[in-house]
PDB file of C-alpha atoms in Angstrom:
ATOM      1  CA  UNK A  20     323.659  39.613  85.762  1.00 53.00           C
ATOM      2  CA  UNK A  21     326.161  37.128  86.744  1.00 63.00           C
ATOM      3  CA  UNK A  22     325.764  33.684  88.780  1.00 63.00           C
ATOM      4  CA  UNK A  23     328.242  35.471  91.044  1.00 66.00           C
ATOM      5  CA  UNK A  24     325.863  38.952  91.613  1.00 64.00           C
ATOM      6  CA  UNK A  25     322.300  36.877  92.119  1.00 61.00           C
ATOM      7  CA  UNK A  26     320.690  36.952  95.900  1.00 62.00           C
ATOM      8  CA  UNK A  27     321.479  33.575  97.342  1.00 60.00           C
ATOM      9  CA  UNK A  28     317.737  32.455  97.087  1.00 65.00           C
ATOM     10  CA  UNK A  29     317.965  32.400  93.158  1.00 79.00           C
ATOM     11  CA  UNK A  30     322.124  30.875  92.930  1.00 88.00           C
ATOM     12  CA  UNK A  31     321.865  27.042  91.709  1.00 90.00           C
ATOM     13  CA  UNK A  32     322.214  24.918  93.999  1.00 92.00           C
ATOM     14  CA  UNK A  33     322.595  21.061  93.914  1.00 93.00           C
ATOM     15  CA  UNK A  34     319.211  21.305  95.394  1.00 93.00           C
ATOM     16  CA  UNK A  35     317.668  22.721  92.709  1.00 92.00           C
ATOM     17  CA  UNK A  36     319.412  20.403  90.740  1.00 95.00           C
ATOM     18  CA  UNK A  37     318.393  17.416  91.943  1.00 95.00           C
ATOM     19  CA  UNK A  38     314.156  18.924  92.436  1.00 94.00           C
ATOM     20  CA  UNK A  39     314.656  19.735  88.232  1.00 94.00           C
ATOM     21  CA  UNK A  40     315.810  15.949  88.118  1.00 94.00           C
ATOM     22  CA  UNK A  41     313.043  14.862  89.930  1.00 96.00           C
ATOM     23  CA  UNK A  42     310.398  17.351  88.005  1.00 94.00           C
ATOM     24  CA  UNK A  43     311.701  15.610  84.647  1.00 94.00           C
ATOM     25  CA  UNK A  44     311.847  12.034  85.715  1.00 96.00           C
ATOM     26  CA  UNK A  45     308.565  12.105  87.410  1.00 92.00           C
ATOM     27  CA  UNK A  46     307.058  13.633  84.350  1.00 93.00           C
ATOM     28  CA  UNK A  47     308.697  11.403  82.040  1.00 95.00           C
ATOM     29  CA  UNK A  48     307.332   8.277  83.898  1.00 96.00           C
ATOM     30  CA  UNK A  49     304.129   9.220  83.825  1.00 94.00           C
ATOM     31  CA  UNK A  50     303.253  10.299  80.173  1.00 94.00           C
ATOM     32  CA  UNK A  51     305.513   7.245  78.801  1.00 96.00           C
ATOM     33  CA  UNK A  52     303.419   4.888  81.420  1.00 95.00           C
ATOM     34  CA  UNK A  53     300.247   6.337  79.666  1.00 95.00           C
ATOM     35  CA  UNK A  54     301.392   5.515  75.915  1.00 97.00           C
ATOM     36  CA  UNK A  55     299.198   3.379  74.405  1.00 96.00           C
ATOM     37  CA  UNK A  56     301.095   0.081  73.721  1.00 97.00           C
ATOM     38  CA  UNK A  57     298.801  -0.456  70.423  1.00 97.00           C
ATOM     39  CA  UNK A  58     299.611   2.770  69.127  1.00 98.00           C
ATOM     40  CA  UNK A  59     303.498   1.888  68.592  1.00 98.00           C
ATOM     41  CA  UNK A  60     303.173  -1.441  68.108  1.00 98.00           C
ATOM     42  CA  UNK A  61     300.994  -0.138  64.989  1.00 98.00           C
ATOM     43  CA  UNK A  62     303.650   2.152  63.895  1.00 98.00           C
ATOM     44  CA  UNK A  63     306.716  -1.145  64.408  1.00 98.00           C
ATOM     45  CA  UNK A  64     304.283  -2.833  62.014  1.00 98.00           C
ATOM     46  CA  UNK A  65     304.593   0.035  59.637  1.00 98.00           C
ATOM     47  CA  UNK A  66     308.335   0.352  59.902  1.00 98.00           C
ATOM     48  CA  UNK A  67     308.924  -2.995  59.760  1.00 97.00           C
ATOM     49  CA  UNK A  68     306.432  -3.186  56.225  1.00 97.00           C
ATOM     50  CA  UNK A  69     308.047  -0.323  54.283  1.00 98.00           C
ATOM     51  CA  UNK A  70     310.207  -0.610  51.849  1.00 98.00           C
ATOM     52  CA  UNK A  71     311.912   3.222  52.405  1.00 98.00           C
ATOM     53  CA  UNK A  72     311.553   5.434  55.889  1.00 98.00           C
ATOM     54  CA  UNK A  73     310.898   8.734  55.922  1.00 98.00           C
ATOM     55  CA  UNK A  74     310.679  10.976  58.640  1.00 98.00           C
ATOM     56  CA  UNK A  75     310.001  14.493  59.236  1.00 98.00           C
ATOM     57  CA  UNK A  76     310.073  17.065  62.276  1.00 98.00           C
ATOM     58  CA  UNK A  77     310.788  20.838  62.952  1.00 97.00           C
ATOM     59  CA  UNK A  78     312.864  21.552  65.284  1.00 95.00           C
ATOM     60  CA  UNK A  79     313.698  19.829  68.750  1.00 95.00           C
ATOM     61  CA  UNK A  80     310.913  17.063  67.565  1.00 96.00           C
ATOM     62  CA  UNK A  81     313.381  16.871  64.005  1.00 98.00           C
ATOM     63  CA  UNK A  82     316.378  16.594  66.128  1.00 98.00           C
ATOM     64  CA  UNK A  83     314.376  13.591  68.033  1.00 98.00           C
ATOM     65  CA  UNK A  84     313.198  12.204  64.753  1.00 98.00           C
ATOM     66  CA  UNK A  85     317.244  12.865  63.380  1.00 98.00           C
ATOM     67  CA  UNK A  86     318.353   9.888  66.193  1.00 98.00           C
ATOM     68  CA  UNK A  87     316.061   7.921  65.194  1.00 98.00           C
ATOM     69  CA  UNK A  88     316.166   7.620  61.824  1.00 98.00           C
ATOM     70  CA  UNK A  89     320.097   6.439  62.875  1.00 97.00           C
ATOM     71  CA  UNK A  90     318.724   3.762  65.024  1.00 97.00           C
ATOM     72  CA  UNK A  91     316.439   2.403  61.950  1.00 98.00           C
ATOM     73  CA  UNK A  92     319.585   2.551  59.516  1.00 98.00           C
ATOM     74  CA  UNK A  93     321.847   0.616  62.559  1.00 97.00           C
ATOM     75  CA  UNK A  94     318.799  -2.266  61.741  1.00 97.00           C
ATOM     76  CA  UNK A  95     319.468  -2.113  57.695  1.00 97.00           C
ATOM     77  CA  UNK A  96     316.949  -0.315  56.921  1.00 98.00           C
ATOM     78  CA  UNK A  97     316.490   2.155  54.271  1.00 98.00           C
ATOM     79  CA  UNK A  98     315.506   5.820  56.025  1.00 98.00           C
ATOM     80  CA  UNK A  99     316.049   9.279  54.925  1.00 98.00           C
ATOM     81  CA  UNK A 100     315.480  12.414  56.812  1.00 98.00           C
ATOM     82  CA  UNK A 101     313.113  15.092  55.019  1.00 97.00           C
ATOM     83  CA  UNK A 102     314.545  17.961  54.150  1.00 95.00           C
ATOM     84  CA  UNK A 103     318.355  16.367  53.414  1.00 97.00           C
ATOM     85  CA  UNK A 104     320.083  17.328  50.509  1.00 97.00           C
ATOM     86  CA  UNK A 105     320.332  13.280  49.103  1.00 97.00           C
ATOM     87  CA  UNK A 106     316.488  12.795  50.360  1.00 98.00           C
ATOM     88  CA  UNK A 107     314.495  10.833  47.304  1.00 98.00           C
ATOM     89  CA  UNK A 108     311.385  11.207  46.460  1.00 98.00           C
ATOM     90  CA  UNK A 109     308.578   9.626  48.547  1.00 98.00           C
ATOM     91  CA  UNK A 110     306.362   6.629  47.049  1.00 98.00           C
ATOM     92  CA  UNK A 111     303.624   4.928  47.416  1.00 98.00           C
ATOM     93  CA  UNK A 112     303.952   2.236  49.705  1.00 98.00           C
ATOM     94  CA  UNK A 113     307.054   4.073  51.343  1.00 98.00           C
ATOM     95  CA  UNK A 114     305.742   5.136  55.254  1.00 98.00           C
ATOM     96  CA  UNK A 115     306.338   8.932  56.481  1.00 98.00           C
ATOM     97  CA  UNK A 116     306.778   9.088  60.127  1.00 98.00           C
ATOM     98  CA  UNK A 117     306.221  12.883  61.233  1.00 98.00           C
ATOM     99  CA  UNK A 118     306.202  14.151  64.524  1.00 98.00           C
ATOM    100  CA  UNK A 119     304.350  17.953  65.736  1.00 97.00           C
ATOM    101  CA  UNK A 120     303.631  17.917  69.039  1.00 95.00           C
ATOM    102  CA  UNK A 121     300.594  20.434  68.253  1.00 94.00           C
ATOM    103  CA  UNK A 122     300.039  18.021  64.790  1.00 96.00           C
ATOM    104  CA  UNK A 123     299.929  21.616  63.102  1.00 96.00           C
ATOM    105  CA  UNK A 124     303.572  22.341  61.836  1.00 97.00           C
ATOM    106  CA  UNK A 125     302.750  23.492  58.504  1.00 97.00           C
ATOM    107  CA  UNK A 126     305.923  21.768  57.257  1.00 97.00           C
ATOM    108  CA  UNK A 127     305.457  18.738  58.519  1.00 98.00           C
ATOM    109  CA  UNK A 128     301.773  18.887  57.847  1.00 98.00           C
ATOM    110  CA  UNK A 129     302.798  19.544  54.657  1.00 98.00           C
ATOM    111  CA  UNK A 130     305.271  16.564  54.199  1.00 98.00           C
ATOM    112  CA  UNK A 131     302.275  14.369  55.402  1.00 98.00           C
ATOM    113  CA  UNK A 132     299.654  15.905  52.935  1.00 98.00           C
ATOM    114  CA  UNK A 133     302.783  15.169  49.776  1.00 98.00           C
ATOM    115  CA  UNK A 134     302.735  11.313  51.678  1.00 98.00           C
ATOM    116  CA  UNK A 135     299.270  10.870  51.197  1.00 98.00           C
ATOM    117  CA  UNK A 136     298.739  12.316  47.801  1.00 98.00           C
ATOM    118  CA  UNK A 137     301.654   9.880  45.766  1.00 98.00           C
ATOM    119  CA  UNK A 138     300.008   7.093  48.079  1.00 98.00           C
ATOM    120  CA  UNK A 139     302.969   6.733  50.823  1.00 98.00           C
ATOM    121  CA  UNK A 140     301.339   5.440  54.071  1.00 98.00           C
ATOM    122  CA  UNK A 141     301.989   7.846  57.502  1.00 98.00           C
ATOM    123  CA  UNK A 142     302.634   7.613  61.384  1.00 98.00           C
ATOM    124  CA  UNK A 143     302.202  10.463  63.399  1.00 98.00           C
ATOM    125  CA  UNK A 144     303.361  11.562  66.683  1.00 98.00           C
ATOM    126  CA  UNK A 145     300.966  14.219  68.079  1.00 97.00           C
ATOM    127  CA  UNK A 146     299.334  15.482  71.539  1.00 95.00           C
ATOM    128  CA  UNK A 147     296.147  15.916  69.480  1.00 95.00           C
ATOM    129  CA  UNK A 148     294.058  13.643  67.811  1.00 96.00           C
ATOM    130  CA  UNK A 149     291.710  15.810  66.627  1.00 96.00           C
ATOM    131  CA  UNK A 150     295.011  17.397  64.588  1.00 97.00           C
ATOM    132  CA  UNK A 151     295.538  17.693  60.537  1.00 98.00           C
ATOM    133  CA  UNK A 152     298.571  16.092  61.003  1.00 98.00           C
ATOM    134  CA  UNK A 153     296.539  13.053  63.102  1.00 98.00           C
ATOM    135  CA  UNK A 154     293.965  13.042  60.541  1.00 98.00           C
ATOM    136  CA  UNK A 155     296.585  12.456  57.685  1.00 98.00           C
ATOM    137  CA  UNK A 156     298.003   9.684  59.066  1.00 98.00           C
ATOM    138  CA  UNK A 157     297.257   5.523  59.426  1.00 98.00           C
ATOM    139  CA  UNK A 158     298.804   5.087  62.733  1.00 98.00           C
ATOM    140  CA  UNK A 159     298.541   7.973  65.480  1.00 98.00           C
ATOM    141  CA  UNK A 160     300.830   7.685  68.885  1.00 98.00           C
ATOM    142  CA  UNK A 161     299.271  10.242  71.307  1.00 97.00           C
ATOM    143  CA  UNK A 162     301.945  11.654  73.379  1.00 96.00           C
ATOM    144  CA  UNK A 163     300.585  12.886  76.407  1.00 93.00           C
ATOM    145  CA  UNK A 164     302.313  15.934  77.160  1.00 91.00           C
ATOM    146  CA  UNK A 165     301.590  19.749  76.866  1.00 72.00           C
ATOM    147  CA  UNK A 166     302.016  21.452  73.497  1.00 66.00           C
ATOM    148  CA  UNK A 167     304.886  24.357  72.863  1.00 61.00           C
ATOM    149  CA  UNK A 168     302.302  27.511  73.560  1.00 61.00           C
ATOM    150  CA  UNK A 169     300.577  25.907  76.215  1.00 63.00           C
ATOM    151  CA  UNK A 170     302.482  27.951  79.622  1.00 55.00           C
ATOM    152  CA  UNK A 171     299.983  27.024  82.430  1.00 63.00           C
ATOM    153  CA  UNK A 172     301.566  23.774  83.434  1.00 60.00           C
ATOM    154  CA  UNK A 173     298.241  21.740  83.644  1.00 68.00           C
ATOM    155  CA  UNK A 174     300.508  18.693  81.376  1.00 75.00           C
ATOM    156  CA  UNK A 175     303.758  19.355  82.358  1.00 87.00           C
ATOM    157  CA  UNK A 176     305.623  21.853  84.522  1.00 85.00           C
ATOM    158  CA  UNK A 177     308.461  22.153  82.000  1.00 89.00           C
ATOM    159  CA  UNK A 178     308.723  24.621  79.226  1.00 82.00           C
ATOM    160  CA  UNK A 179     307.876  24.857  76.083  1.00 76.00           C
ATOM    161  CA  UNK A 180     307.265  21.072  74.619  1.00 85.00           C
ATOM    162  CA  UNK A 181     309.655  19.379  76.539  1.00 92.00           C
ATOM    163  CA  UNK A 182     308.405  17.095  77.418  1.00 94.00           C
ATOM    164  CA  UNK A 183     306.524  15.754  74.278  1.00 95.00           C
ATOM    165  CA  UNK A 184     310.354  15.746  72.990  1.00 96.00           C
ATOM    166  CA  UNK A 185     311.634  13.427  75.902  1.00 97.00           C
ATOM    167  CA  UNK A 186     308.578  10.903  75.358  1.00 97.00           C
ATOM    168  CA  UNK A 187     309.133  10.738  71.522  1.00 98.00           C
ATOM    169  CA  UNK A 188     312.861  10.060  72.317  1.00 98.00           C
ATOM    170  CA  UNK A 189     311.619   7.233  74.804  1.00 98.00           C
ATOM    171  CA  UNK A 190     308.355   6.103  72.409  1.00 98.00           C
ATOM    172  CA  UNK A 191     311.301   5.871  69.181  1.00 98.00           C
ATOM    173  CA  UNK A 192     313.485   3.829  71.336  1.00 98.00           C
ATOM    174  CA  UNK A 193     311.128   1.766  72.553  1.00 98.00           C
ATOM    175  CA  UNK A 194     310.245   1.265  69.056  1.00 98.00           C
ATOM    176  CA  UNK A 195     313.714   0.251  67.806  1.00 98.00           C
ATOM    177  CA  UNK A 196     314.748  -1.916  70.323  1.00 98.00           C
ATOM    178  CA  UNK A 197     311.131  -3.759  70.033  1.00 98.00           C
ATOM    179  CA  UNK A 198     311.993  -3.617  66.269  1.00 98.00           C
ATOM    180  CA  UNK A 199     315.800  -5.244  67.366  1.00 97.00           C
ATOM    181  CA  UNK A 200     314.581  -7.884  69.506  1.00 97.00           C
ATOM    182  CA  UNK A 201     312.485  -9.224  66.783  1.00 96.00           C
ATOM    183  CA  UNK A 202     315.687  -9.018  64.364  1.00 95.00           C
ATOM    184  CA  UNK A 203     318.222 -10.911  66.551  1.00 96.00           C
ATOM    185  CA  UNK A 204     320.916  -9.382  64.434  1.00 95.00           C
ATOM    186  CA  UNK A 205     323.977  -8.903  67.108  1.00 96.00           C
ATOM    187  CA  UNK A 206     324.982  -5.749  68.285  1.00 96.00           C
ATOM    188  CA  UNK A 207     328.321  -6.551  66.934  1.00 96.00           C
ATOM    189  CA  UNK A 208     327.073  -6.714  63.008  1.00 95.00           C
ATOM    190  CA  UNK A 209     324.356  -3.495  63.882  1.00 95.00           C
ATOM    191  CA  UNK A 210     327.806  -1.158  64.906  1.00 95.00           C
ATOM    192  CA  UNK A 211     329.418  -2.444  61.394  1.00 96.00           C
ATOM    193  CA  UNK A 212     326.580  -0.012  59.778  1.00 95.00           C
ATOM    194  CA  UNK A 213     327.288   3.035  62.042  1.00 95.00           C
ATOM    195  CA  UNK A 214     328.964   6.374  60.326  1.00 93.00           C
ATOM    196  CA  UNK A 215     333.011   5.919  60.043  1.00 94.00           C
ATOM    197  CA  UNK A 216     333.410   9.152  58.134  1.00 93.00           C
ATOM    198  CA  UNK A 217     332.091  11.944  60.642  1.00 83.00           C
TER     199      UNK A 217
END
């Protein structure tokens, strides 16, 4: 069925538009406003200890994960994506930063278990605490949002994990331009590292 043949009650409308707006931005607010400050200032002491980067996420949460590991390499530092064709080996010392917003992914789980067992240290972001992929990890930033299966809208009215995407977008800024501030290194010299070749 076309936009064209839908009853006028279900057509988009700028109204909707702007209530979906709303919907997100309220949401968005709140569960960043209830991060726990300590939690990713833990995880910017990680980042800014390790001698490699690592991170790894399925899907949406990867894609998330993807921009940040850009912002990390705009400060110098050395990050690979899991999964990537040129993607070393992890070491001990190195810090894996996975993200599942149930903190069961069996991949990433899995990535985190390989982390721990060569002696790499781990930050997780997770909805649940109580998660394998929570109790792998050193530093744990609880995203408070609903997780992909759960459809009842008690945590967010959105569908399927959104919203745990949008905060780690926020919570992975917020972590680079903390880690940015304490580098001083213009914005000038930071653009000098981004990708030429595209």
């Amino acid at each position: 069925m076309s936009i064209e043949t839908l009853p006028r009650q279900r057509r988009v409308t700028s109204d909707g538009v702007h209530r979906s707006l709303g919907l997100i931005h309220g949401e968005v607010i709140m569960a960043t406003g209830e991060l726990h400050r300590g939690e990713l200032a833990a995880v910017a002491e990680l980042i800014s200890d390790a001698p490699r980067i690592f991170l790894a996420g399925a899907g949406r949460s990867g894609l998330v994960l993807r921009m940040a590991a850009m912002r990390l390499m705009h400060l110098g530092l050395d990050v690979h994506v899991a999964g990537d064709t040129t993607t070393p080996a992890i070491r001990s010392g190195d810090l894996l930063i996975a993200a599942s917003g149930s903190g069961t992914t069996s991949g990433v789980v899995k990535a985190a278990s390989t982390a721990a067992a060569v002696g790499a240290r781990i930050a997780a972001f997770t909805t649940d605490g109580a998660s394998p992929l929570a109790a792998r990890a050193e530093a744990v930033v609880i995203i408070p949002a609903a997780r992909k299966a759960d459809h009842g809208g008690n945590a967010s009215r959105q569908y399927s994990g959104s919203l745990f995407e949008q905060v780690l977008l926020v919570a992975t800024e917020a972590l680079f331009q903390t880690l940015w501030e304490v580098d001083g290194t213009p914005a000038e010299e930071l653009w000098l590292r981004h990708a030429n070749i595209e």
